PDB file of C-alpha atoms and ligand atoms in Angstrom:
ATOM      1  CA  MET A   1       8.126  23.726  -2.261  1.00  0.00           C
ATOM      2  CA  GLN A   2       8.843  20.285  -3.310  1.00  0.00           C
ATOM      3  CA  LYS A   3       6.864  17.582  -1.497  1.00  0.00           C
ATOM      4  CA  THR A   4       8.092  14.262  -0.229  1.00  0.00           C
ATOM      5  CA  VAL A   5       6.163  10.912  -0.290  1.00  0.00           C
ATOM      6  CA  LEU A   6       6.935   7.836   1.614  1.00  0.00           C
ATOM      7  CA  ILE A   7       5.678   4.655   0.056  1.00  0.00           C
ATOM      8  CA  SER A   8       5.515   1.458   2.154  1.00  0.00           C
ATOM      9  CA  GLY A   9       6.127  -1.514  -0.099  1.00  0.00           C
ATOM     10  CA  ALA A  10       7.623   0.191  -3.126  1.00  0.00           C
ATOM     11  CA  THR A  11       9.603  -2.763  -4.494  1.00  0.00           C
ATOM     12  CA  SER A  12       6.814  -4.005  -6.765  1.00  0.00           C
ATOM     13  CA  GLY A  13       3.306  -3.668  -7.905  1.00  0.00           C
ATOM     14  CA  ILE A  14       1.122  -0.766  -6.737  1.00  0.00           C
ATOM     15  CA  GLY A  15       3.836   0.814  -4.550  1.00  0.00           C
ATOM     16  CA  LEU A  16       6.391   0.901  -7.330  1.00  0.00           C
ATOM     17  CA  ALA A  17       3.877   2.359  -9.792  1.00  0.00           C
ATOM     18  CA  CYS A  18       3.141   5.016  -7.243  1.00  0.00           C
ATOM     19  CA  ALA A  19       6.802   5.893  -6.918  1.00  0.00           C
ATOM     20  CA  GLU A  20       7.032   6.261 -10.773  1.00  0.00           C
ATOM     21  CA  VAL A  21       3.988   8.666 -10.933  1.00  0.00           C
ATOM     22  CA  PHE A  22       4.965  10.751  -7.990  1.00  0.00           C
ATOM     23  CA  ALA A  23       8.670  11.022  -9.106  1.00  0.00           C
ATOM     24  CA  LYS A  24       7.500  11.932 -12.661  1.00  0.00           C
ATOM     25  CA  ASN A  25       5.503  14.688 -11.049  1.00  0.00           C
ATOM     26  CA  ASN A  26       8.307  16.147  -9.040  1.00  0.00           C
ATOM     27  CA  TYR A  27       7.860  14.646  -5.642  1.00  0.00           C
ATOM     28  CA  ASN A  28      10.818  13.517  -3.626  1.00  0.00           C
ATOM     29  CA  ILE A  29      10.531   9.830  -3.023  1.00  0.00           C
ATOM     30  CA  ILE A  30      11.380   7.499  -0.085  1.00  0.00           C
ATOM     31  CA  LEU A  31      11.147   3.925  -1.293  1.00  0.00           C
ATOM     32  CA  THR A  32      10.731   1.246   1.385  1.00  0.00           C
ATOM     33  CA  GLY A  33      10.477  -2.593   1.543  1.00  0.00           C
ATOM     34  CA  ARG A  34      12.116  -5.782   2.717  1.00  0.00           C
ATOM     35  CA  ARG A  35      14.002  -6.677  -0.424  1.00  0.00           C
ATOM     36  CA  GLY A  36      17.208  -4.613  -0.060  1.00  0.00           C
ATOM     37  CA  ASP A  37      18.683  -5.631  -3.376  1.00  0.00           C
ATOM     38  CA  ARG A  38      15.650  -4.437  -5.305  1.00  0.00           C
ATOM     39  CA  LEU A  39      15.458  -1.184  -3.340  1.00  0.00           C
ATOM     40  CA  SER A  40      19.163  -0.457  -4.121  1.00  0.00           C
ATOM     41  CA  LYS A  41      18.541  -1.067  -7.813  1.00  0.00           C
ATOM     42  CA  LEU A  42      15.348   0.950  -7.859  1.00  0.00           C
ATOM     43  CA  GLU A  43      17.058   3.883  -6.068  1.00  0.00           C
ATOM     44  CA  GLU A  44      19.755   3.952  -8.561  1.00  0.00           C
ATOM     45  CA  GLU A  45      17.306   3.641 -11.461  1.00  0.00           C
ATOM     46  CA  PHE A  46      15.116   6.492 -10.208  1.00  0.00           C
ATOM     47  CA  LYS A  47      18.108   8.669  -9.446  1.00  0.00           C
ATOM     48  CA  SER A  48      19.152   8.354 -13.087  1.00  0.00           C
ATOM     49  CA  LYS A  49      15.629   8.977 -14.424  1.00  0.00           C
ATOM     50  CA  TYR A  50      14.265  11.750 -12.260  1.00  0.00           C
ATOM     51  CA  SER A  51      15.759  14.982 -10.887  1.00  0.00           C
ATOM     52  CA  VAL A  52      14.068  14.733  -7.427  1.00  0.00           C
ATOM     53  CA  ASP A  53      15.512  13.348  -4.184  1.00  0.00           C
ATOM     54  CA  ILE A  54      15.394   9.647  -4.118  1.00  0.00           C
ATOM     55  CA  SER A  55      16.171   7.644  -0.983  1.00  0.00           C
ATOM     56  CA  SER A  56      15.287   4.226   0.361  1.00  0.00           C
ATOM     57  CA  LEU A  57      14.643   2.599   3.813  1.00  0.00           C
ATOM     58  CA  ASN A  58      15.094  -1.091   4.140  1.00  0.00           C
ATOM     59  CA  PHE A  59      12.919  -2.556   6.831  1.00  0.00           C
ATOM     60  CA  ASP A  60      10.194  -5.016   7.608  1.00  0.00           C
ATOM     61  CA  ILE A  61       7.068  -3.164   8.585  1.00  0.00           C
ATOM     62  CA  ARG A  62       6.071  -6.035  10.986  1.00  0.00           C
ATOM     63  CA  ASP A  63       9.163  -5.177  13.162  1.00  0.00           C
ATOM     64  CA  LYS A  64       8.009  -2.211  15.279  1.00  0.00           C
ATOM     65  CA  ASP A  65      11.461  -1.261  16.418  1.00  0.00           C
ATOM     66  CA  ALA A  66      12.789  -1.262  12.791  1.00  0.00           C
ATOM     67  CA  VAL A  67       9.893   1.031  11.807  1.00  0.00           C
ATOM     68  CA  ILE A  68      10.586   3.366  14.750  1.00  0.00           C
ATOM     69  CA  GLN A  69      14.270   3.440  13.770  1.00  0.00           C
ATOM     70  CA  ALA A  70      13.578   4.132  10.113  1.00  0.00           C
ATOM     71  CA  VAL A  71      11.289   7.104  10.865  1.00  0.00           C
ATOM     72  CA  LYS A  72      13.870   8.358  13.464  1.00  0.00           C
ATOM     73  CA  SER A  73      16.513   8.396  10.697  1.00  0.00           C
ATOM     74  CA  LEU A  74      14.245  10.729   8.809  1.00  0.00           C
ATOM     75  CA  LYS A  75      13.713  12.991  11.760  1.00  0.00           C
ATOM     76  CA  ASP A  76      17.472  13.048  12.381  1.00  0.00           C
ATOM     77  CA  ASN A  77      18.047  14.326   8.781  1.00  0.00           C
ATOM     78  CA  ASN A  78      15.269  16.881   9.058  1.00  0.00           C
ATOM     79  CA  ILE A  79      13.172  15.127   6.353  1.00  0.00           C
ATOM     80  CA  THR A  80       9.472  15.639   6.645  1.00  0.00           C
ATOM     81  CA  ILE A  81       6.812  13.638   5.005  1.00  0.00           C
ATOM     82  CA  ASP A  82       3.900  15.196   3.122  1.00  0.00           C
ATOM     83  CA  VAL A  83       2.280  12.073   1.843  1.00  0.00           C
ATOM     84  CA  LEU A  84       2.405   8.600   3.336  1.00  0.00           C
ATOM     85  CA  ILE A  85       1.128   5.902   1.205  1.00  0.00           C
ATOM     86  CA  ASN A  86       0.380   2.840   3.442  1.00  0.00           C
ATOM     87  CA  ASN A  87       0.653   0.223   0.665  1.00  0.00           C
ATOM     88  CA  ALA A  88       2.850  -2.595   2.083  1.00  0.00           C
ATOM     89  CA  GLY A  89       0.646  -5.585   2.385  1.00  0.00           C
ATOM     90  CA  LEU A  90      -0.121  -9.111   1.295  1.00  0.00           C
ATOM     91  CA  ALA A  91      -2.506 -12.119   1.213  1.00  0.00           C
ATOM     92  CA  SER A  92      -0.905 -15.365   2.172  1.00  0.00           C
ATOM     93  CA  GLY A  93      -2.979 -18.486   1.421  1.00  0.00           C
ATOM     94  CA  LEU A  94      -6.688 -18.981   0.370  1.00  0.00           C
ATOM     95  CA  ASN A  95      -8.196 -21.382   2.810  1.00  0.00           C
ATOM     96  CA  THR A  96     -11.228 -22.028   5.008  1.00  0.00           C
ATOM     97  CA  VAL A  97     -10.725 -21.022   8.644  1.00  0.00           C
ATOM     98  CA  GLN A  98     -10.826 -24.679   9.703  1.00  0.00           C
ATOM     99  CA  GLU A  99      -7.825 -25.340   7.349  1.00  0.00           C
ATOM    100  CA  GLY A 100      -6.181 -22.023   7.961  1.00  0.00           C
ATOM    101  CA  ASP A 101      -2.477 -21.715   8.421  1.00  0.00           C
ATOM    102  CA  TYR A 102      -1.282 -19.915  11.556  1.00  0.00           C
ATOM    103  CA  ASP A 103       1.795 -18.497   9.823  1.00  0.00           C
ATOM    104  CA  ASP A 104      -0.344 -17.178   6.979  1.00  0.00           C
ATOM    105  CA  TRP A 105      -2.622 -15.528   9.513  1.00  0.00           C
ATOM    106  CA  ASN A 106       0.171 -13.997  11.419  1.00  0.00           C
ATOM    107  CA  LYS A 107       1.856 -12.666   8.294  1.00  0.00           C
ATOM    108  CA  MET A 108      -1.303 -10.975   7.050  1.00  0.00           C
ATOM    109  CA  ILE A 109      -2.391  -9.521  10.418  1.00  0.00           C
ATOM    110  CA  ASP A 110       1.081  -8.366  11.319  1.00  0.00           C
ATOM    111  CA  THR A 111       1.753  -6.709   7.803  1.00  0.00           C
ATOM    112  CA  ASN A 112      -1.671  -5.352   6.811  1.00  0.00           C
ATOM    113  CA  VAL A 113      -2.897  -4.190  10.198  1.00  0.00           C
ATOM    114  CA  LYS A 114      -0.008  -3.849  12.751  1.00  0.00           C
ATOM    115  CA  GLY A 115       2.630  -2.705  10.179  1.00  0.00           C
ATOM    116  CA  LEU A 116       0.242  -0.139   8.847  1.00  0.00           C
ATOM    117  CA  LEU A 117      -0.461   1.098  12.440  1.00  0.00           C
ATOM    118  CA  TYR A 118       3.274   1.177  13.363  1.00  0.00           C
ATOM    119  CA  ILE A 119       4.236   3.357  10.527  1.00  0.00           C
ATOM    120  CA  SER A 120       1.279   5.681  10.852  1.00  0.00           C
ATOM    121  CA  ARG A 121       1.914   5.947  14.615  1.00  0.00           C
ATOM    122  CA  GLU A 122       5.455   7.201  13.827  1.00  0.00           C
ATOM    123  CA  ILE A 123       4.668   9.604  10.948  1.00  0.00           C
ATOM    124  CA  LEU A 124       1.484  11.083  12.227  1.00  0.00           C
ATOM    125  CA  PRO A 125       3.250  13.093  14.947  1.00  0.00           C
ATOM    126  CA  MET A 126       5.603  14.461  12.397  1.00  0.00           C
ATOM    127  CA  MET A 127       2.634  15.620  10.276  1.00  0.00           C
ATOM    128  CA  ILE A 128       0.853  17.172  13.338  1.00  0.00           C
ATOM    129  CA  LYS A 129       3.954  19.084  14.126  1.00  0.00           C
ATOM    130  CA  GLN A 130       4.259  20.483  10.518  1.00  0.00           C
ATOM    131  CA  GLY A 131       0.491  21.116  10.477  1.00  0.00           C
ATOM    132  CA  SER A 132      -0.165  19.277   7.312  1.00  0.00           C
ATOM    133  CA  GLY A 133       0.078  15.865   5.608  1.00  0.00           C
ATOM    134  CA  HIS A 134      -1.842  13.251   3.884  1.00  0.00           C
ATOM    135  CA  ILE A 135      -2.073   9.529   4.761  1.00  0.00           C
ATOM    136  CA  ILE A 136      -3.487   7.277   1.811  1.00  0.00           C
ATOM    137  CA  ASN A 137      -4.125   3.794   2.924  1.00  0.00           C
ATOM    138  CA  ILE A 138      -4.320   0.995   0.236  1.00  0.00           C
ATOM    139  CA  GLY A 139      -7.317  -1.013   1.348  1.00  0.00           C
ATOM    140  CA  SER A 140      -9.107  -3.404  -1.083  1.00  0.00           C
ATOM    141  CA  ILE A 141     -12.481  -4.664  -2.321  1.00  0.00           C
ATOM    142  CA  ALA A 142     -11.672  -7.387   0.343  1.00  0.00           C
ATOM    143  CA  GLY A 143     -12.246  -4.608   2.886  1.00  0.00           C
ATOM    144  CA  LYS A 144     -15.801  -3.934   1.498  1.00  0.00           C
ATOM    145  CA  GLU A 145     -16.837  -7.488   0.919  1.00  0.00           C
ATOM    146  CA  VAL A 146     -15.914 -10.981   2.234  1.00  0.00           C
ATOM    147  CA  TYR A 147     -15.475 -13.889  -0.353  1.00  0.00           C
ATOM    148  CA  PRO A 148     -14.992 -17.646  -0.003  1.00  0.00           C
ATOM    149  CA  ASN A 149     -11.622 -18.575   1.656  1.00  0.00           C
ATOM    150  CA  GLY A 150     -10.685 -14.903   1.985  1.00  0.00           C
ATOM    151  CA  ASN A 151     -11.697 -14.788   5.692  1.00  0.00           C
ATOM    152  CA  VAL A 152      -8.472 -13.417   7.347  1.00  0.00           C
ATOM    153  CA  TYR A 153      -7.176 -11.305   4.397  1.00  0.00           C
ATOM    154  CA  CYS A 154     -10.672  -9.837   4.082  1.00  0.00           C
ATOM    155  CA  ALA A 155     -10.653  -9.208   7.896  1.00  0.00           C
ATOM    156  CA  THR A 156      -7.329  -7.341   7.622  1.00  0.00           C
ATOM    157  CA  LYS A 157      -8.641  -5.146   4.819  1.00  0.00           C
ATOM    158  CA  HIS A 158     -11.810  -4.482   6.791  1.00  0.00           C
ATOM    159  CA  ALA A 159      -9.496  -3.369   9.549  1.00  0.00           C
ATOM    160  CA  VAL A 160      -7.749  -0.978   7.176  1.00  0.00           C
ATOM    161  CA  ASP A 161     -11.203   0.417   6.265  1.00  0.00           C
ATOM    162  CA  ALA A 162     -11.938   0.978   9.986  1.00  0.00           C
ATOM    163  CA  ILE A 163      -8.514   2.437  10.825  1.00  0.00           C
ATOM    164  CA  THR A 164      -8.774   4.771   7.945  1.00  0.00           C
ATOM    165  CA  LYS A 165     -12.092   6.159   9.427  1.00  0.00           C
ATOM    166  CA  GLY A 166     -10.668   6.258  12.877  1.00  0.00           C
ATOM    167  CA  MET A 167      -7.454   7.930  11.764  1.00  0.00           C
ATOM    168  CA  ARG A 168      -9.467  10.567   9.981  1.00  0.00           C
ATOM    169  CA  ILE A 169     -11.428  11.390  13.085  1.00  0.00           C
ATOM    170  CA  ASP A 170      -8.182  11.550  15.151  1.00  0.00           C
ATOM    171  CA  ALA A 171      -6.346  13.808  12.640  1.00  0.00           C
ATOM    172  CA  VAL A 172      -9.212  16.139  11.547  1.00  0.00           C
ATOM    173  CA  LYS A 173      -8.380  18.772  14.084  1.00  0.00           C
ATOM    174  CA  HIS A 174      -4.745  18.873  12.815  1.00  0.00           C
ATOM    175  CA  GLY A 175      -5.670  19.575   9.214  1.00  0.00           C
ATOM    176  CA  ILE A 176      -4.402  16.186   8.117  1.00  0.00           C
ATOM    177  CA  ARG A 177      -6.028  14.313   5.342  1.00  0.00           C
ATOM    178  CA  VAL A 178      -6.716  10.601   5.543  1.00  0.00           C
ATOM    179  CA  SER A 179      -7.936   8.652   2.515  1.00  0.00           C
ATOM    180  CA  GLN A 180      -8.496   5.065   1.472  1.00  0.00           C
ATOM    181  CA  ILE A 181      -8.192   3.612  -2.006  1.00  0.00           C
ATOM    182  CA  ALA A 182      -9.736   0.126  -2.325  1.00  0.00           C
ATOM    183  CA  PRO A 183      -8.952  -1.686  -5.571  1.00  0.00           C
ATOM    184  CA  GLY A 184     -10.443  -4.828  -7.110  1.00  0.00           C
ATOM    185  CA  ALA A 185      -8.050  -7.224  -8.974  1.00  0.00           C
ATOM    186  CA  VAL A 186      -4.740  -5.678  -9.895  1.00  0.00           C
ATOM    187  CA  GLU A 187      -2.106  -7.758 -11.638  1.00  0.00           C
ATOM    188  CA  THR A 188       1.048  -7.518  -9.539  1.00  0.00           C
ATOM    189  CA  GLU A 189       2.985 -10.060  -7.465  1.00  0.00           C
ATOM    190  CA  PHE A 190       0.049 -10.262  -5.123  1.00  0.00           C
ATOM    191  CA  SER A 191      -1.235 -13.610  -6.258  1.00  0.00           C
ATOM    192  CA  VAL A 192       2.227 -15.215  -6.567  1.00  0.00           C
ATOM    193  CA  VAL A 193       2.597 -14.260  -2.886  1.00  0.00           C
ATOM    194  CA  ARG A 194      -0.869 -15.403  -2.033  1.00  0.00           C
ATOM    195  CA  PHE A 195      -0.214 -18.764  -3.570  1.00  0.00           C
ATOM    196  CA  HIS A 196       3.232 -19.091  -2.020  1.00  0.00           C
ATOM    197  CA  GLY A 197       5.104 -18.803  -5.275  1.00  0.00           C
ATOM    198  CA  ASP A 198       2.888 -20.917  -7.477  1.00  0.00           C
ATOM    199  CA  LYS A 199       3.034 -18.831 -10.614  1.00  0.00           C
ATOM    200  CA  GLU A 200       0.640 -21.053 -12.565  1.00  0.00           C
ATOM    201  CA  LYS A 201      -2.157 -20.641  -9.911  1.00  0.00           C
ATOM    202  CA  ALA A 202      -1.303 -16.902  -9.794  1.00  0.00           C
ATOM    203  CA  ASP A 203      -1.591 -16.400 -13.610  1.00  0.00           C
ATOM    204  CA  ALA A 204      -4.938 -18.150 -13.635  1.00  0.00           C
ATOM    205  CA  VAL A 205      -6.396 -15.470 -11.483  1.00  0.00           C
ATOM    206  CA  TYR A 206      -5.875 -12.802 -14.202  1.00  0.00           C
ATOM    207  CA  LYS A 207      -6.945 -15.021 -17.285  1.00  0.00           C
ATOM    208  CA  GLY A 208      -9.963 -14.145 -19.424  1.00  0.00           C
ATOM    209  CA  PHE A 209     -10.367 -10.499 -18.459  1.00  0.00           C
ATOM    210  CA  GLU A 210      -8.319  -7.383 -18.186  1.00  0.00           C
ATOM    211  CA  PRO A 211      -7.338  -6.678 -14.541  1.00  0.00           C
ATOM    212  CA  LEU A 212      -6.371  -3.299 -13.280  1.00  0.00           C
ATOM    213  CA  HIS A 213      -2.768  -2.463 -13.968  1.00  0.00           C
ATOM    214  CA  PRO A 214      -0.708  -1.064 -10.931  1.00  0.00           C
ATOM    215  CA  GLU A 215      -0.443   2.235 -12.826  1.00  0.00           C
ATOM    216  CA  ASP A 216      -4.280   2.573 -12.819  1.00  0.00           C
ATOM    217  CA  VAL A 217      -4.163   2.458  -9.043  1.00  0.00           C
ATOM    218  CA  ALA A 218      -1.172   4.770  -8.880  1.00  0.00           C
ATOM    219  CA  ASP A 219      -2.939   7.394 -11.004  1.00  0.00           C
ATOM    220  CA  ALA A 220      -5.852   7.206  -8.573  1.00  0.00           C
ATOM    221  CA  VAL A 221      -3.484   7.546  -5.617  1.00  0.00           C
ATOM    222  CA  PHE A 222      -1.912  10.587  -7.302  1.00  0.00           C
ATOM    223  CA  TYR A 223      -5.244  12.156  -7.933  1.00  0.00           C
ATOM    224  CA  VAL A 224      -6.286  11.805  -4.426  1.00  0.00           C
ATOM    225  CA  ALA A 225      -3.047  13.191  -3.077  1.00  0.00           C
ATOM    226  CA  ASN A 226      -3.305  16.265  -5.360  1.00  0.00           C
ATOM    227  CA  THR A 227      -6.756  17.591  -4.851  1.00  0.00           C
ATOM    228  CA  PRO A 228      -7.031  21.142  -3.375  1.00  0.00           C
ATOM    229  CA  LYS A 229      -5.974  21.354   0.303  1.00  0.00           C
ATOM    230  CA  HIS A 230      -9.590  21.876   1.417  1.00  0.00           C
ATOM    231  CA  VAL A 231     -10.818  18.640  -0.341  1.00  0.00           C
ATOM    232  CA  ASN A 232     -10.349  15.035   1.029  1.00  0.00           C
ATOM    233  CA  ILE A 233     -11.339  12.050  -0.936  1.00  0.00           C
ATOM    234  CA  ASN A 234     -12.335   9.743   1.961  1.00  0.00           C
ATOM    235  CA  ASP A 235     -12.754   6.557   0.096  1.00  0.00           C
ATOM    236  CA  LEU A 236     -12.364   5.484  -3.486  1.00  0.00           C
ATOM    237  CA  VAL A 237     -13.184   1.985  -4.786  1.00  0.00           C
ATOM    238  CA  ILE A 238     -11.576   1.232  -8.149  1.00  0.00           C
ATOM    239  CA  MET A 239     -12.383  -1.929 -10.133  1.00  0.00           C
ATOM    240  CA  PRO A 240     -11.534  -3.502 -13.446  1.00  0.00           C
ATOM    241  CA  THR A 241     -14.542  -2.966 -15.911  1.00  0.00           C
ATOM    242  CA  ALA A 242     -14.898  -6.744 -15.930  1.00  0.00           C
ATOM    243  CA  GLN A 243     -15.282  -7.063 -12.270  1.00  0.00           C
ATOM    244  CA  ALA A 244     -18.658  -6.206 -10.726  1.00  0.00           C
ATOM    245  CA  SER A 245     -17.874  -7.222  -7.091  1.00  0.00           C
ATOM    246  CA  ALA A 246     -15.322  -9.234  -5.258  1.00  0.00           C
ATOM    247  CA  THR A 247     -16.814 -12.348  -6.591  1.00  0.00           C
ATOM    248  CA  ILE A 248     -18.477 -11.469  -9.964  1.00  0.00           C
ATOM    249  CA  MET A 249     -16.008 -11.493 -12.765  1.00  0.00           C
ATOM    250  CA  HIS A 250     -16.824 -11.443 -16.476  1.00  0.00           C
ATOM    251  CA  LYS A 251     -14.266 -13.798 -18.009  1.00  0.00           C
ATOM    252  CA  THR A 252     -14.263 -14.721 -21.610  1.00  0.00           C
ATOM    253  CA  GLU A 253     -12.201 -17.922 -21.156  1.00  0.00           C
TER     254      GLU A 253
HETATM  255  P1  LIG B 301       3.017  -6.885  -4.483  1.00  0.00           P
HETATM  256  O1  LIG B 301       3.216  -8.159  -3.854  1.00  0.00           O
HETATM  257  O2  LIG B 301       3.374  -6.590  -5.920  1.00  0.00           O
HETATM  258  O3  LIG B 301       3.575  -5.643  -3.611  1.00  0.00           O
HETATM  259  C1  LIG B 301       3.500  -5.799  -2.262  1.00  0.00           C
HETATM  260  C2  LIG B 301       4.578  -4.733  -1.545  1.00  0.00           C
HETATM  261  O4  LIG B 301       4.433  -4.846  -0.220  1.00  0.00           O
HETATM  262  C3  LIG B 301       6.047  -5.159  -1.919  1.00  0.00           C
HETATM  263  O5  LIG B 301       6.684  -3.994  -2.361  1.00  0.00           O
HETATM  264  C4  LIG B 301       6.567  -5.842  -0.699  1.00  0.00           C
HETATM  265  O6  LIG B 301       7.915  -5.515  -0.648  1.00  0.00           O
HETATM  266  C5  LIG B 301       5.720  -5.005   0.368  1.00  0.00           C
HETATM  267  N1  LIG B 301       5.696  -5.783   1.565  1.00  0.00           N
HETATM  268  C6  LIG B 301       5.104  -6.913   1.891  1.00  0.00           C
HETATM  269  N2  LIG B 301       5.303  -7.362   3.129  1.00  0.00           N
HETATM  270  C7  LIG B 301       6.058  -6.417   3.687  1.00  0.00           C
HETATM  271  C8  LIG B 301       6.694  -6.267   4.962  1.00  0.00           C
HETATM  272  N3  LIG B 301       6.533  -7.237   5.903  1.00  0.00           N
HETATM  273  N4  LIG B 301       7.418  -5.230   5.201  1.00  0.00           N
HETATM  274  C9  LIG B 301       7.626  -4.234   4.245  1.00  0.00           C
HETATM  275  N5  LIG B 301       7.102  -4.273   3.016  1.00  0.00           N
HETATM  276  C10 LIG B 301       6.386  -5.428   2.764  1.00  0.00           C
HETATM  277  O7  LIG B 301       1.410  -6.544  -4.368  1.00  0.00           O
HETATM  278  P2  LIG B 301       0.423  -5.334  -4.635  1.00  0.00           P
HETATM  279  O8  LIG B 301       1.175  -4.229  -5.236  1.00  0.00           O
HETATM  280  O9  LIG B 301      -0.735  -5.871  -5.385  1.00  0.00           O
HETATM  281  O10 LIG B 301       0.003  -4.981  -3.078  1.00  0.00           O
HETATM  282  C11 LIG B 301       0.127  -3.645  -2.588  1.00  0.00           C
HETATM  283  C12 LIG B 301      -1.112  -3.468  -1.701  1.00  0.00           C
HETATM  284  O11 LIG B 301      -2.275  -3.437  -2.427  1.00  0.00           O
HETATM  285  C13 LIG B 301      -1.306  -4.517  -0.571  1.00  0.00           C
HETATM  286  O12 LIG B 301      -1.726  -3.789   0.611  1.00  0.00           O
HETATM  287  C14 LIG B 301      -2.416  -5.332  -1.191  1.00  0.00           C
HETATM  288  O13 LIG B 301      -3.243  -5.829  -0.174  1.00  0.00           O
HETATM  289  C15 LIG B 301      -3.315  -4.188  -1.910  1.00  0.00           C
HETATM  290  N6  LIG B 301      -4.254  -4.670  -2.904  1.00  0.00           N
HETATM  291  C16 LIG B 301      -3.832  -5.472  -3.916  1.00  0.00           C
HETATM  292  C17 LIG B 301      -4.664  -5.834  -4.855  1.00  0.00           C
HETATM  293  C18 LIG B 301      -4.350  -6.734  -6.014  1.00  0.00           C
HETATM  294  O14 LIG B 301      -5.315  -7.287  -6.600  1.00  0.00           O
HETATM  295  N7  LIG B 301      -3.124  -6.813  -6.331  1.00  0.00           N
HETATM  296  C19 LIG B 301      -6.087  -5.335  -4.839  1.00  0.00           C
HETATM  297  C20 LIG B 301      -6.394  -4.521  -3.633  1.00  0.00           C
HETATM  298  C21 LIG B 301      -5.484  -4.188  -2.775  1.00  0.00           C
HETATM  299  P3  LIG B 301       9.023  -6.497  -0.088  1.00  0.00           P
HETATM  300  O15 LIG B 301       8.634  -7.902  -0.488  1.00  0.00           O
HETATM  301  O16 LIG B 301      10.331  -6.114  -0.675  1.00  0.00           O
HETATM  302  O17 LIG B 301       9.096  -6.260   1.500  1.00  0.00           O
HETATM  303  C1  LIG B 302      -6.773  -7.979  -3.417  1.00  0.00           C
HETATM  304  C2  LIG B 302      -8.011  -8.174  -4.270  1.00  0.00           C
HETATM  305  O1  LIG B 302     -10.042  -9.655  -4.473  1.00  0.00           O
HETATM  306  O2  LIG B 302      -8.017 -10.762  -4.365  1.00  0.00           O
HETATM  307  O3  LIG B 302      -7.042  -7.255  -2.322  1.00  0.00           O
HETATM  308  O4  LIG B 302      -8.875  -9.716  -2.431  1.00  0.00           O
HETATM  309  S1  LIG B 302      -8.825  -9.566  -3.887  1.00  0.00           S
END
């Protein structure tokens, strides 16, 4: 039977690349994100390219009631979710704690931690009822290490690491798989968002080495989602060859 994947944050970067690889491989796709214009365009584009069910849900994952409503609309239409990719997330700012911006902190904590929890809280009971499911959380090398000025973003990704482990413990008796993929540097809109729209600063991050492409991470997500049912990849760290750790990068310029 055809499976359905819901991807949080499918309007760009890793989430969008996941949507492509899963659609190409015959999964029904539910695209989500805040930018409604992009979502509608992508929905149309995917419908014309792939012969699977494509739909979209436009909500801000920080808004608990909007998340609950979005998942309710799935239940009302008897749509079940086989794979939830918890990808929506961001870094906002790169500062010391003493110079930190409260809005940046709230954005990161509310999206990366609370948003991930809200949607998981709503989807997990559906998976438990159907007796199967797979949650794949997009963590980060920032959830394994802490780097200068990364404080709060790193804390949110350490939280994703811990929540993944906790969720796996809670879900094991229901036969539900919970995995984390933790990438190093991936060239997406991530750095433009981190630097509040400063494209020059963002481009500099990826100069002098080949970062991961969103498709590299999407391929790993697809692999993790498609192991035999008795196999769970708990945690997968995926780095550019030129990046040895959060802070050690081999740059040629
Ligand atoms: P992008 O900025 O390209 O994509 C982020 C996605 O998250 C967008 O689709 C965005 O959609 C969505 N999103 C952000 N905030 C919200 C929100 N409040 N509600 C709903 N959706 C939201 O970055 P990436 O693809 O790089 O990031 C994806 C994930 O990967 C993040 O969790 C990030 O932390 C993680 N990651 C990224 C790495 C990198 O180097 N790029 C490395 C390791 C992990 P919209 O704006 O339409 O809402
Ligand atoms: C994104 C990668 O190293 O900028 O999570 O934190 S990093």
